[in-house]
Short mmCIF file of C-alpha atoms and ligand atoms in Angstrom, two decimals:
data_model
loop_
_atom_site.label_atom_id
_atom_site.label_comp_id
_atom_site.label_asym_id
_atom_site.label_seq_id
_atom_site.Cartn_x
_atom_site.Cartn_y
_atom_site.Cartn_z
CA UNK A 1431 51.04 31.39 -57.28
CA UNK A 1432 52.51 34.12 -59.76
CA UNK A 1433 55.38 31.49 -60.52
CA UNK A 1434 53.17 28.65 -61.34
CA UNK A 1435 51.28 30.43 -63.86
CA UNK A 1436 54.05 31.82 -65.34
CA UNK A 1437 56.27 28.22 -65.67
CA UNK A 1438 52.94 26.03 -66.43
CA UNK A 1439 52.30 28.99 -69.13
CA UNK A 1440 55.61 29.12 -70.85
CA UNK A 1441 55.66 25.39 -71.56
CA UNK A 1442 51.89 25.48 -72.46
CA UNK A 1443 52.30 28.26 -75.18
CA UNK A 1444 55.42 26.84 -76.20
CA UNK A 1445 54.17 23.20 -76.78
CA UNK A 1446 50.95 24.88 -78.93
CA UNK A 1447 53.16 27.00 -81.33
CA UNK A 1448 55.74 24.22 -81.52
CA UNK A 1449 54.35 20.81 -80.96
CA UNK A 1450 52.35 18.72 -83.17
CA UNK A 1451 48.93 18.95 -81.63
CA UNK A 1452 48.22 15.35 -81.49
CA UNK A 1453 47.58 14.69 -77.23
CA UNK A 1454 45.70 16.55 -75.43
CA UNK A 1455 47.17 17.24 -71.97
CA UNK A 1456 47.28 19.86 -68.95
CA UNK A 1457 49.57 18.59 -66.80
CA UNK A 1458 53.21 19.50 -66.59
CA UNK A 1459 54.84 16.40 -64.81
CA UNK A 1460 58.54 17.45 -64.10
CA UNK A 1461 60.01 15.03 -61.11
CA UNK A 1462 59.47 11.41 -60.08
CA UNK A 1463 60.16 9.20 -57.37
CA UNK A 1464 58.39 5.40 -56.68
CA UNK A 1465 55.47 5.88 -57.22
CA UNK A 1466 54.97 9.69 -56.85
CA UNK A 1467 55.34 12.47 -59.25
CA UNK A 1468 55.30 16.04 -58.82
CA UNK A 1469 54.35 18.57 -61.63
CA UNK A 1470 55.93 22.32 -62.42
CA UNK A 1471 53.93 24.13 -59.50
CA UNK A 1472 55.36 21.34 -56.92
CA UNK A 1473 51.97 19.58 -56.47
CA UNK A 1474 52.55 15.77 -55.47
CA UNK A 1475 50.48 12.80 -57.58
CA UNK A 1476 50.70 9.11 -56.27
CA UNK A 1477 50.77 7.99 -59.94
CA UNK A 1478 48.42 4.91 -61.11
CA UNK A 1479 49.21 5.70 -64.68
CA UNK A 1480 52.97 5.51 -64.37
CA UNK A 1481 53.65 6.44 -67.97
CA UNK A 1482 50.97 4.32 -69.15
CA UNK A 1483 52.63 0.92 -67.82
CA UNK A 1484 55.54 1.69 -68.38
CA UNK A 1485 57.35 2.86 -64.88
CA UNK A 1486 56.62 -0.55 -63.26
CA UNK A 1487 59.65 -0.02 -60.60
CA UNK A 1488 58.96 2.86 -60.30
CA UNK A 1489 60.08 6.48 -61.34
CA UNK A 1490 63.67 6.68 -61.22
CA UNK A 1491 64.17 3.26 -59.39
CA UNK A 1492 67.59 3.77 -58.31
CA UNK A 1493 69.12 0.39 -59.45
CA UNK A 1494 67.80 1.64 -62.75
CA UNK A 1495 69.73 4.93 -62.51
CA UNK A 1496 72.81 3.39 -61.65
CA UNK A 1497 72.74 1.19 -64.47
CA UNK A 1498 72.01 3.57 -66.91
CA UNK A 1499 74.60 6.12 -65.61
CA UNK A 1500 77.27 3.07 -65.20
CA UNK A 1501 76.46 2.30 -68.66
CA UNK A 1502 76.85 5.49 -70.05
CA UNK A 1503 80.16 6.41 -68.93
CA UNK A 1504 81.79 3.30 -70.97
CA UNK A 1505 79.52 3.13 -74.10
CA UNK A 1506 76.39 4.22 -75.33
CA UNK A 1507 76.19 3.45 -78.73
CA UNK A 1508 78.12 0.94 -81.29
CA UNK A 1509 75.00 -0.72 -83.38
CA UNK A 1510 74.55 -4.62 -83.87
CA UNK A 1511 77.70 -4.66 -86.01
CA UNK A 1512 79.35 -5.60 -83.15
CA UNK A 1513 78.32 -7.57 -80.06
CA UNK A 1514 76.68 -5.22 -77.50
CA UNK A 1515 77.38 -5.24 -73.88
CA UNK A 1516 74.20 -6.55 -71.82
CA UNK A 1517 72.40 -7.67 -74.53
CA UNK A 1518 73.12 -10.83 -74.70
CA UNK A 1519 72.65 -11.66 -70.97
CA UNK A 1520 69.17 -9.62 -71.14
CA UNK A 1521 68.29 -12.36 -74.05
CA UNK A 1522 69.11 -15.30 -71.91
CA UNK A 1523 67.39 -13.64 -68.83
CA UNK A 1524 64.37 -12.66 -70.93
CA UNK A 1525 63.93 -16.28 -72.71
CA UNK A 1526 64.23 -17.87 -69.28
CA UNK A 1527 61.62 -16.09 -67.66
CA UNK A 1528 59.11 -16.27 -70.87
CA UNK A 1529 59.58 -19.66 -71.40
CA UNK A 1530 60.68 -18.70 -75.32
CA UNK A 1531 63.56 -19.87 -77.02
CA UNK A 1532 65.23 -16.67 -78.56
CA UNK A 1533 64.62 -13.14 -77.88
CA UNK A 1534 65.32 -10.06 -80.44
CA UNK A 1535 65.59 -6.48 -79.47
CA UNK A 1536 63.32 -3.45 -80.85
CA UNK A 1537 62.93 0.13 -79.84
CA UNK A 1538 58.86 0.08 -79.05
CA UNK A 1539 55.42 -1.92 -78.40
CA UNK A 1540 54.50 -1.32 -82.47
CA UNK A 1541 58.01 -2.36 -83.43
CA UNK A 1542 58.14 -5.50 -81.17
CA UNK A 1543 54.51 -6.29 -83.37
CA UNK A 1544 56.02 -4.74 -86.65
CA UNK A 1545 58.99 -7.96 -86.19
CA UNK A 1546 56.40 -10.76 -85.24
CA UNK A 1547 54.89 -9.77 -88.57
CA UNK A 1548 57.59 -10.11 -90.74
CA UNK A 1549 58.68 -13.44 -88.63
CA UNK A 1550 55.70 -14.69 -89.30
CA UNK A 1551 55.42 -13.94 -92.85
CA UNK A 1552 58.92 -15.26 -93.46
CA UNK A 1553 58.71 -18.27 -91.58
CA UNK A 1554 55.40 -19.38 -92.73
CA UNK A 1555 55.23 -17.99 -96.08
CA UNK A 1556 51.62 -16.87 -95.53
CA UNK A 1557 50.34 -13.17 -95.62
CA UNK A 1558 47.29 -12.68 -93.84
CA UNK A 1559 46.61 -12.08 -90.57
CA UNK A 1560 43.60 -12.44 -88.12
CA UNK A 1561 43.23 -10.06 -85.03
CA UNK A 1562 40.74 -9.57 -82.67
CA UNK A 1563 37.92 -6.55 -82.02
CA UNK A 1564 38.80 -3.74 -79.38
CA UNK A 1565 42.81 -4.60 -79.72
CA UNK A 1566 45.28 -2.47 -80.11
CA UNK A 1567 48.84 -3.22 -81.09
CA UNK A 1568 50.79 -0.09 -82.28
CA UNK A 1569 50.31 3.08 -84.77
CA UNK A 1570 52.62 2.04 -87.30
CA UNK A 1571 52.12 0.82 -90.85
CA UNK A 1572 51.71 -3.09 -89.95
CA UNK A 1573 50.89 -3.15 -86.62
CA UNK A 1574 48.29 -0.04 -87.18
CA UNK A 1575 46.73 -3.09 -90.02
CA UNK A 1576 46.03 -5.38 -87.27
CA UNK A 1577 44.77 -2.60 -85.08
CA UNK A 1578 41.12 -2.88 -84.67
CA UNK A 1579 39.71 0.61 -83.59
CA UNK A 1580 38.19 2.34 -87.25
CA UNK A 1581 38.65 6.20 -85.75
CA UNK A 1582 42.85 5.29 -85.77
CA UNK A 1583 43.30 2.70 -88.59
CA UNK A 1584 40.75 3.75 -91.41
CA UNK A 1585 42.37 7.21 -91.94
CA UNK A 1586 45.60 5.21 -92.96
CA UNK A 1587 43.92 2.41 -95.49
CA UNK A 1588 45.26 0.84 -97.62
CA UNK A 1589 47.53 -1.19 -95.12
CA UNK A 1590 49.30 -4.27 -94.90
CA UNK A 1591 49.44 -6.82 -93.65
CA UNK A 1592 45.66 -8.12 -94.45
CA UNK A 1593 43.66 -8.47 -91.63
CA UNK A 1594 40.73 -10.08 -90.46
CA UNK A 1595 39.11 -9.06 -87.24
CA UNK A 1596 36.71 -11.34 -84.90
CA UNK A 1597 35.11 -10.49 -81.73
CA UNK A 1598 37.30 -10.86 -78.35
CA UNK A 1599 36.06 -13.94 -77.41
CA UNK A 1600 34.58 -15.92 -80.19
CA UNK A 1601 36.42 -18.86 -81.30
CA UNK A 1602 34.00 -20.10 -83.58
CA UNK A 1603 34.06 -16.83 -85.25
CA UNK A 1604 38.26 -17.38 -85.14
CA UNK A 1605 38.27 -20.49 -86.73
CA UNK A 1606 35.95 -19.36 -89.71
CA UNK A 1607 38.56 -16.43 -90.10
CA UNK A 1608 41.85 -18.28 -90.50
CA UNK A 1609 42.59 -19.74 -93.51
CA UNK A 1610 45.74 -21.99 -95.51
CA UNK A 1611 47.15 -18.31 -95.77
CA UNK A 1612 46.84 -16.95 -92.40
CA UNK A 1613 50.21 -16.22 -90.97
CA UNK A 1614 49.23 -15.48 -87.28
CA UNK A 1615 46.44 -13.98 -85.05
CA UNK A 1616 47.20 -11.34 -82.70
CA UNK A 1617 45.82 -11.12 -79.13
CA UNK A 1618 46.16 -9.54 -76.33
CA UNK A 1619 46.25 -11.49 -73.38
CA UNK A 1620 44.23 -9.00 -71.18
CA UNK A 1621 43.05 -5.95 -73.49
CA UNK A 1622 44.80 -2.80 -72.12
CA UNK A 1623 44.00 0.24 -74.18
CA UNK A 1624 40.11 -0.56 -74.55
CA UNK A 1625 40.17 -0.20 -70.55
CA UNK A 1626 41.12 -4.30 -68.91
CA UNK A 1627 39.01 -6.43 -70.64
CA UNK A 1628 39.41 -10.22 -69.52
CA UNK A 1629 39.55 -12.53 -71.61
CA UNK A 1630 36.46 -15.09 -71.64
CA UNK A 1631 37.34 -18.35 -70.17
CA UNK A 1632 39.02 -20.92 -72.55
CA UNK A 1633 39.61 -18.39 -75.01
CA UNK A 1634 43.40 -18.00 -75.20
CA UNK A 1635 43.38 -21.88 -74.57
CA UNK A 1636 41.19 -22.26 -77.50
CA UNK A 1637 43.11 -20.04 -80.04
CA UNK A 1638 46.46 -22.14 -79.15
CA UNK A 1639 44.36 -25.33 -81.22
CA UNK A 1640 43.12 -23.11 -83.90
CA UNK A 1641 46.39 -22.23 -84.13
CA UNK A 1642 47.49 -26.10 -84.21
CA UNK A 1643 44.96 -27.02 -86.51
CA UNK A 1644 46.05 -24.62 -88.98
CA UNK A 1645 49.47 -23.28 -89.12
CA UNK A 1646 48.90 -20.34 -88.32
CA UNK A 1647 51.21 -18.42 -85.16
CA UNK A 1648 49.84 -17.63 -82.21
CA UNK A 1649 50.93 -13.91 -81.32
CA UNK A 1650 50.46 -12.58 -78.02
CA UNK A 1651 50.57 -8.87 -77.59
CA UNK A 1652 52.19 -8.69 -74.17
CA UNK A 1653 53.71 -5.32 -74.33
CA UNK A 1654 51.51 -3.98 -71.92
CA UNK A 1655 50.19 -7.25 -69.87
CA UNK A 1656 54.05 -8.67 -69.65
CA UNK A 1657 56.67 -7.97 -67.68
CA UNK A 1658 54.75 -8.65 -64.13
CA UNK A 1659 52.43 -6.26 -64.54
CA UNK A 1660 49.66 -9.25 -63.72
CA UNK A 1661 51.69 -10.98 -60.76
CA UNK A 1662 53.58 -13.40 -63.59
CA UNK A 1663 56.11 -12.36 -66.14
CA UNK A 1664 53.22 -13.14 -68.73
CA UNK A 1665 49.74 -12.72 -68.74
CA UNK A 1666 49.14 -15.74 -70.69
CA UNK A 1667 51.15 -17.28 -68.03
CA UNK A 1668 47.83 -17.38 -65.95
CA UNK A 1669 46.29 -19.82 -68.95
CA UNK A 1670 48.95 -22.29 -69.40
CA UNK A 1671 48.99 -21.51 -72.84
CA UNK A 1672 52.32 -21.69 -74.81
CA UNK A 1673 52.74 -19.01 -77.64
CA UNK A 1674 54.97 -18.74 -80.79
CA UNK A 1675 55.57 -15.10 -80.22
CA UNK A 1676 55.28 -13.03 -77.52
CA UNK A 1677 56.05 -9.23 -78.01
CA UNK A 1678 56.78 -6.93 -75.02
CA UNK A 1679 57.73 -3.37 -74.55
CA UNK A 1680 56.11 -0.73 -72.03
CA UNK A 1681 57.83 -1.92 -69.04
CA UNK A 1682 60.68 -4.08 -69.47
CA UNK A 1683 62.97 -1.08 -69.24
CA UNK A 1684 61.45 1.16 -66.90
CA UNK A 1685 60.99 3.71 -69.57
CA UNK A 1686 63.85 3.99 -71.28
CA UNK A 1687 62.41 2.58 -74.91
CA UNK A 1688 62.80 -0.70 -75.37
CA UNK A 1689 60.64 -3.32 -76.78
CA UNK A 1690 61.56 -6.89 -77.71
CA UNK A 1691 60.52 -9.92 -79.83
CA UNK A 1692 60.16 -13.69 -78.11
CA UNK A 1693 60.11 -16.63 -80.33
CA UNK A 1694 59.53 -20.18 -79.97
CA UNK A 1695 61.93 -23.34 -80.72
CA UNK A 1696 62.50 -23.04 -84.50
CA UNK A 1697 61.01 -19.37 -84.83
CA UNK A 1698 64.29 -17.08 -86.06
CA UNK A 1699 64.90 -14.52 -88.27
CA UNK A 1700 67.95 -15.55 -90.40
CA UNK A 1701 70.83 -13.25 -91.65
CA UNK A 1702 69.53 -10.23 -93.03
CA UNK A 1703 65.97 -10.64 -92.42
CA UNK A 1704 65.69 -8.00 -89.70
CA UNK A 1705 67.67 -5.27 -88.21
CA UNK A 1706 67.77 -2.08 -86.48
CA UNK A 1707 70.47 0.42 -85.78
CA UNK A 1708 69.16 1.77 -82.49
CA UNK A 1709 67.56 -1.46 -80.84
CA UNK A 1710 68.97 -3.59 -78.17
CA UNK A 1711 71.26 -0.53 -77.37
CA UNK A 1712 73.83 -0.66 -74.14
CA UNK A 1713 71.74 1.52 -72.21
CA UNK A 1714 68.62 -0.03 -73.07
CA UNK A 1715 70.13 -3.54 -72.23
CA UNK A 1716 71.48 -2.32 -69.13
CA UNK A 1717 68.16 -0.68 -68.04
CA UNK A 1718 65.88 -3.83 -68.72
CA UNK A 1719 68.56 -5.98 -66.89
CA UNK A 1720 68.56 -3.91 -63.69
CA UNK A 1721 64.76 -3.38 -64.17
CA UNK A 1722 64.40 -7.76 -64.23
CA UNK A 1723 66.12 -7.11 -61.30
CA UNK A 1724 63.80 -5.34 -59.10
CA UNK A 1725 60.48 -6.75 -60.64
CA UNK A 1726 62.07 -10.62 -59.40
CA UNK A 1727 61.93 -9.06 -56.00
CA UNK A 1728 58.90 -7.19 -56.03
CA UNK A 1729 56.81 -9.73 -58.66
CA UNK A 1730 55.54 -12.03 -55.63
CA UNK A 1731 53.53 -9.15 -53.85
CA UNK A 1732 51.78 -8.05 -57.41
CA UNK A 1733 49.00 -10.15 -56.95
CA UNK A 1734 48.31 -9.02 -53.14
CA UNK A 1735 48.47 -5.24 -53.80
CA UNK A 1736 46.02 -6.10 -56.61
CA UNK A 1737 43.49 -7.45 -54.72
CA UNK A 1738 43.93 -4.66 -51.98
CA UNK A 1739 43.08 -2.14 -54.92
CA UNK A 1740 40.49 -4.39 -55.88
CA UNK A 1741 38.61 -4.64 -52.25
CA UNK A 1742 38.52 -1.03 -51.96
CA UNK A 1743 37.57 -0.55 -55.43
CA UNK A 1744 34.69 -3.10 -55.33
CA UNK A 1745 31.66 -0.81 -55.24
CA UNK A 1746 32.33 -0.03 -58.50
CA UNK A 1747 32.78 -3.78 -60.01
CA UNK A 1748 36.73 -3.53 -60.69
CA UNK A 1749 38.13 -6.28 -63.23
CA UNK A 1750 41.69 -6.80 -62.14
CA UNK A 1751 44.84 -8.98 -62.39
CA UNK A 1752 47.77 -8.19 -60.22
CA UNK A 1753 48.20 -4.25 -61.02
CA UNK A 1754 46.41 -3.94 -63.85
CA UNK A 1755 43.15 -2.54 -63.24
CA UNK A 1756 39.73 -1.29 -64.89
CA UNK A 1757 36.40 0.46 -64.01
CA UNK A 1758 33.63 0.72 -66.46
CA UNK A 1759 32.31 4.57 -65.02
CA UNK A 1760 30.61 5.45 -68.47
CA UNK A 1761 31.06 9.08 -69.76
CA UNK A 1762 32.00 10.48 -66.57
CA UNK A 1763 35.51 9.05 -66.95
CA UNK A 1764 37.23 12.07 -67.96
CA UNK A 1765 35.44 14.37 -65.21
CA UNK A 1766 36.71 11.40 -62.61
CA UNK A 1767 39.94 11.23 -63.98
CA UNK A 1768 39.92 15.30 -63.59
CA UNK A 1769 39.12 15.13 -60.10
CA UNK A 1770 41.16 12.32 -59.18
CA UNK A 1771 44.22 14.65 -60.36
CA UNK A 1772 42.63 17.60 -58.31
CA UNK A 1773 42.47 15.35 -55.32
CA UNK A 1774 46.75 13.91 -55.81
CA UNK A 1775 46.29 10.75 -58.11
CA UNK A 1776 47.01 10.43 -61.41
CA UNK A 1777 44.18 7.50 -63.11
CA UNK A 1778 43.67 7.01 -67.00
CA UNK A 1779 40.40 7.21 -68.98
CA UNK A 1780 40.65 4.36 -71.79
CA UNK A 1781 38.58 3.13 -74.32
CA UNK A 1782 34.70 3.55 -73.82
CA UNK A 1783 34.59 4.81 -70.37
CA UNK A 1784 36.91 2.75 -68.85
CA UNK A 1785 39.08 4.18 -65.79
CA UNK A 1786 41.84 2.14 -66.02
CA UNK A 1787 44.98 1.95 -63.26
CA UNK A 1788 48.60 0.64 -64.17
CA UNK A 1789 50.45 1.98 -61.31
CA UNK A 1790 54.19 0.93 -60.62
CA UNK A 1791 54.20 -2.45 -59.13
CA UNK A 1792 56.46 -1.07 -56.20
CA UNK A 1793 53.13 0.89 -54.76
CA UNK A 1794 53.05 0.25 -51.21
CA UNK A 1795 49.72 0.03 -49.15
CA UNK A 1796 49.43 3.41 -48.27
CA UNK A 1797 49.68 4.49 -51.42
CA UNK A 1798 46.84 2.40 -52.33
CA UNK A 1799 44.88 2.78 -49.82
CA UNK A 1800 45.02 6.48 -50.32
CA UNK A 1801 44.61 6.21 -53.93
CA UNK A 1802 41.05 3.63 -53.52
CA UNK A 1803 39.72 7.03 -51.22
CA UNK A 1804 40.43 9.50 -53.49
CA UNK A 1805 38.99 7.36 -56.63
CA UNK A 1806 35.87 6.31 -54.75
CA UNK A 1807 35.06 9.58 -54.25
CA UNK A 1808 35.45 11.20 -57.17
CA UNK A 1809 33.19 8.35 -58.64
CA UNK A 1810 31.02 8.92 -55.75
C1 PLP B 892 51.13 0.39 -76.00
C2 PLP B 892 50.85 -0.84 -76.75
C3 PLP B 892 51.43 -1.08 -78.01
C4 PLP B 892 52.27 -0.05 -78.73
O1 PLP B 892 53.45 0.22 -78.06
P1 PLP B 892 54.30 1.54 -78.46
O2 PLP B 892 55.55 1.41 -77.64
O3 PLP B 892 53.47 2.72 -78.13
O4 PLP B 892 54.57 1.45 -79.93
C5 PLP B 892 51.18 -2.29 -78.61
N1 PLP B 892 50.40 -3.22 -78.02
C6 PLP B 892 49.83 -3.04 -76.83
C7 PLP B 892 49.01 -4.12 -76.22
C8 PLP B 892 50.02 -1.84 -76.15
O5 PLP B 892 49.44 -1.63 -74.96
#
């Protein structure tokens, strides 16, 4: 007892003298495994947050380990001067399983969306941009523009890019909004941070022909929808819809920080048009290979261990696709998610009291079905 206080203390105090105080957090999380975490005072978690979508094989998956460790001992660093080792057999495994032509590597979600900005712009040679209500894309300069929520972006204004924003879900409201200089629209394919919205039916089929009709890209935030998290590689894999960009991050590298860029046939940046010194590193090459890796043999049982969440979850109306998961519980959803951590499992209040779950997609049943008891009852 003495030595919990004492360690959870130290870090505490130190964080609050020395830490920009921009989260708010209680929990010391110091040791993972699958889909389990334990925090400084030794107290297990079955984790449905797993670093916000990001720990999809798990923590510490040990094909992941090994690659980064393997990886580390021969290089970890030489910058895109020179050809990197696994990052040109990520590209070719990432383009195959997107359906995209090319592939090009950033360090984060708001990067991957900072680069289908400046694609766009260059490629097109329009400047304006259309996104949609409730989205979020990142919390830098250009991907903060085409952010919707006011109580993040306004404090920042002025930004670019220019950006128009319609409801999720109106495509009559879409097609007012894009003009002869709209560049792209953004969209998520399911929306994540405002707590697993769906998208209405027809919608991300409809934006593909405003898109046609116009010129304008269609840009499909996948960073937190992609890389299986739904049961397919892609979300908007579910709507037969073919993009011009996709954009991924969260867990295509099983947390080490990685994002990357997909384009179409056609859709490039030439010489000198991007670059990065950190991005599409050896180590994060070698992670997101070995992380394809495990999610090729676990990707076929997403959509099962969804809909076993979703059974025992179905009191409380759950929307769900594969392992990505959301409750509307109203202002309670920080007391639930209190009690849920209380009770061993680790859930995430989003937007506008939505609970939402993202656990690893390795899970197994128990896990679940211990998770759905403790939830229910701390809804109650
Ligand atoms: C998390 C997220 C981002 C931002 O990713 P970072 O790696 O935090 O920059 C962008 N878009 C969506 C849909 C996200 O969920």
């Amino acid at each position: 007892m003495k030595r919990r206080d004492k360690v959870g203390q130290t870090t505490r105090d130190l964080d609050a003298r020395c830490y920009m105080p921009a989260f708010s957090r209680s929990i010391e999380i110091v040791q993972g495994s699958g889909a389990r975490v334990r925090d400084a005072d030794g107290k297990e978690y079955i984790d449905c947050v797993a670093g916000i979508a990001v720990c999809s094989t798990g923590h510490c998956h040990p094909a992941v380990v090994q690659a980064i460790c393997a990886q580390s001992r021969r290089l970890i660093h030489c910058s895109n001067l020179y050809y990197v080792p696994h990052q040109a057999e990520l590209a070719e495994k990432l383009v195959g399983i997107t359906g995209m032509a090319k592939a090009f590597f950033v360090n984060s979600g708001a990067e991957a969306n900072e680069a289908a900005i400046k694609l766009a712009r260059v490629r097109t040679g329009r400047k304006k941009f259309v996104a949609f209500t409730h989205a979020f894309h990142g919390r830098t300069g250009g991907s903060l523009a085409v952010t919707h929520k006011p109580g993040i972006r306004e404090p920042f204004e002025p930004l670019e890019p220019k950006c128009t924003f319609v409801e999720y879900g109106d495509l009559e409201g879409l097609k007012a909004a894009v003009d002869a200089d709209t560049a792209g629209i953004f969209v998520e394919a399911i929306l994540g941070e405002s707590g697993v919205i769906m998208p209405p039916e027809g919608f991300l089929p409809g934006i593909r022909e405003i898109c046609d009709d116009s010129g304008a890209l269609m840009i499909v935030d996948e960073v937190q929808t992609g890389m299986g998290r739904t049961g397919r590689w892609l979300a908007i894999q579910h709507h037969g819809v073919q993009p011009d960009i996709v954009t991924l991050a969260k867990g295509i590298a099983s947390g080490f920080p990685m994002g990357a860029l997909l384009a179409r046939e056609g859709l490039e940046f030439s010489k000198g048009e991007h670059g990065s010194t950190f991005a599409g590193g050896p180590l994060a090459c070698a992670a997101a290979r070995a992380t394809i890796g495990v999610i090729e043999e676990i990707l076929p049982d997403v959509p099962r261990k969804g809909e076993r969440f979703k059974r025992g979850l179905a009191a409380h109306n759950p929307r769900a696709c594969g392992l990505m998961i959301g409750m509307t519980v109203g202002e309670r959803c920080s007391e639930i998610q209190q009690t849920c951590a209380e009770n061993g499992v680790l859930v995430n209040c989003a937007a506008d009291g939505n609970l939402r779950l993202v656990p690893p997609l390795i899970i197994s049943d128990d896990e679940i079905d211990t998770a759905i008891e403790v939830i229910n009852a701390a809804i109650g």
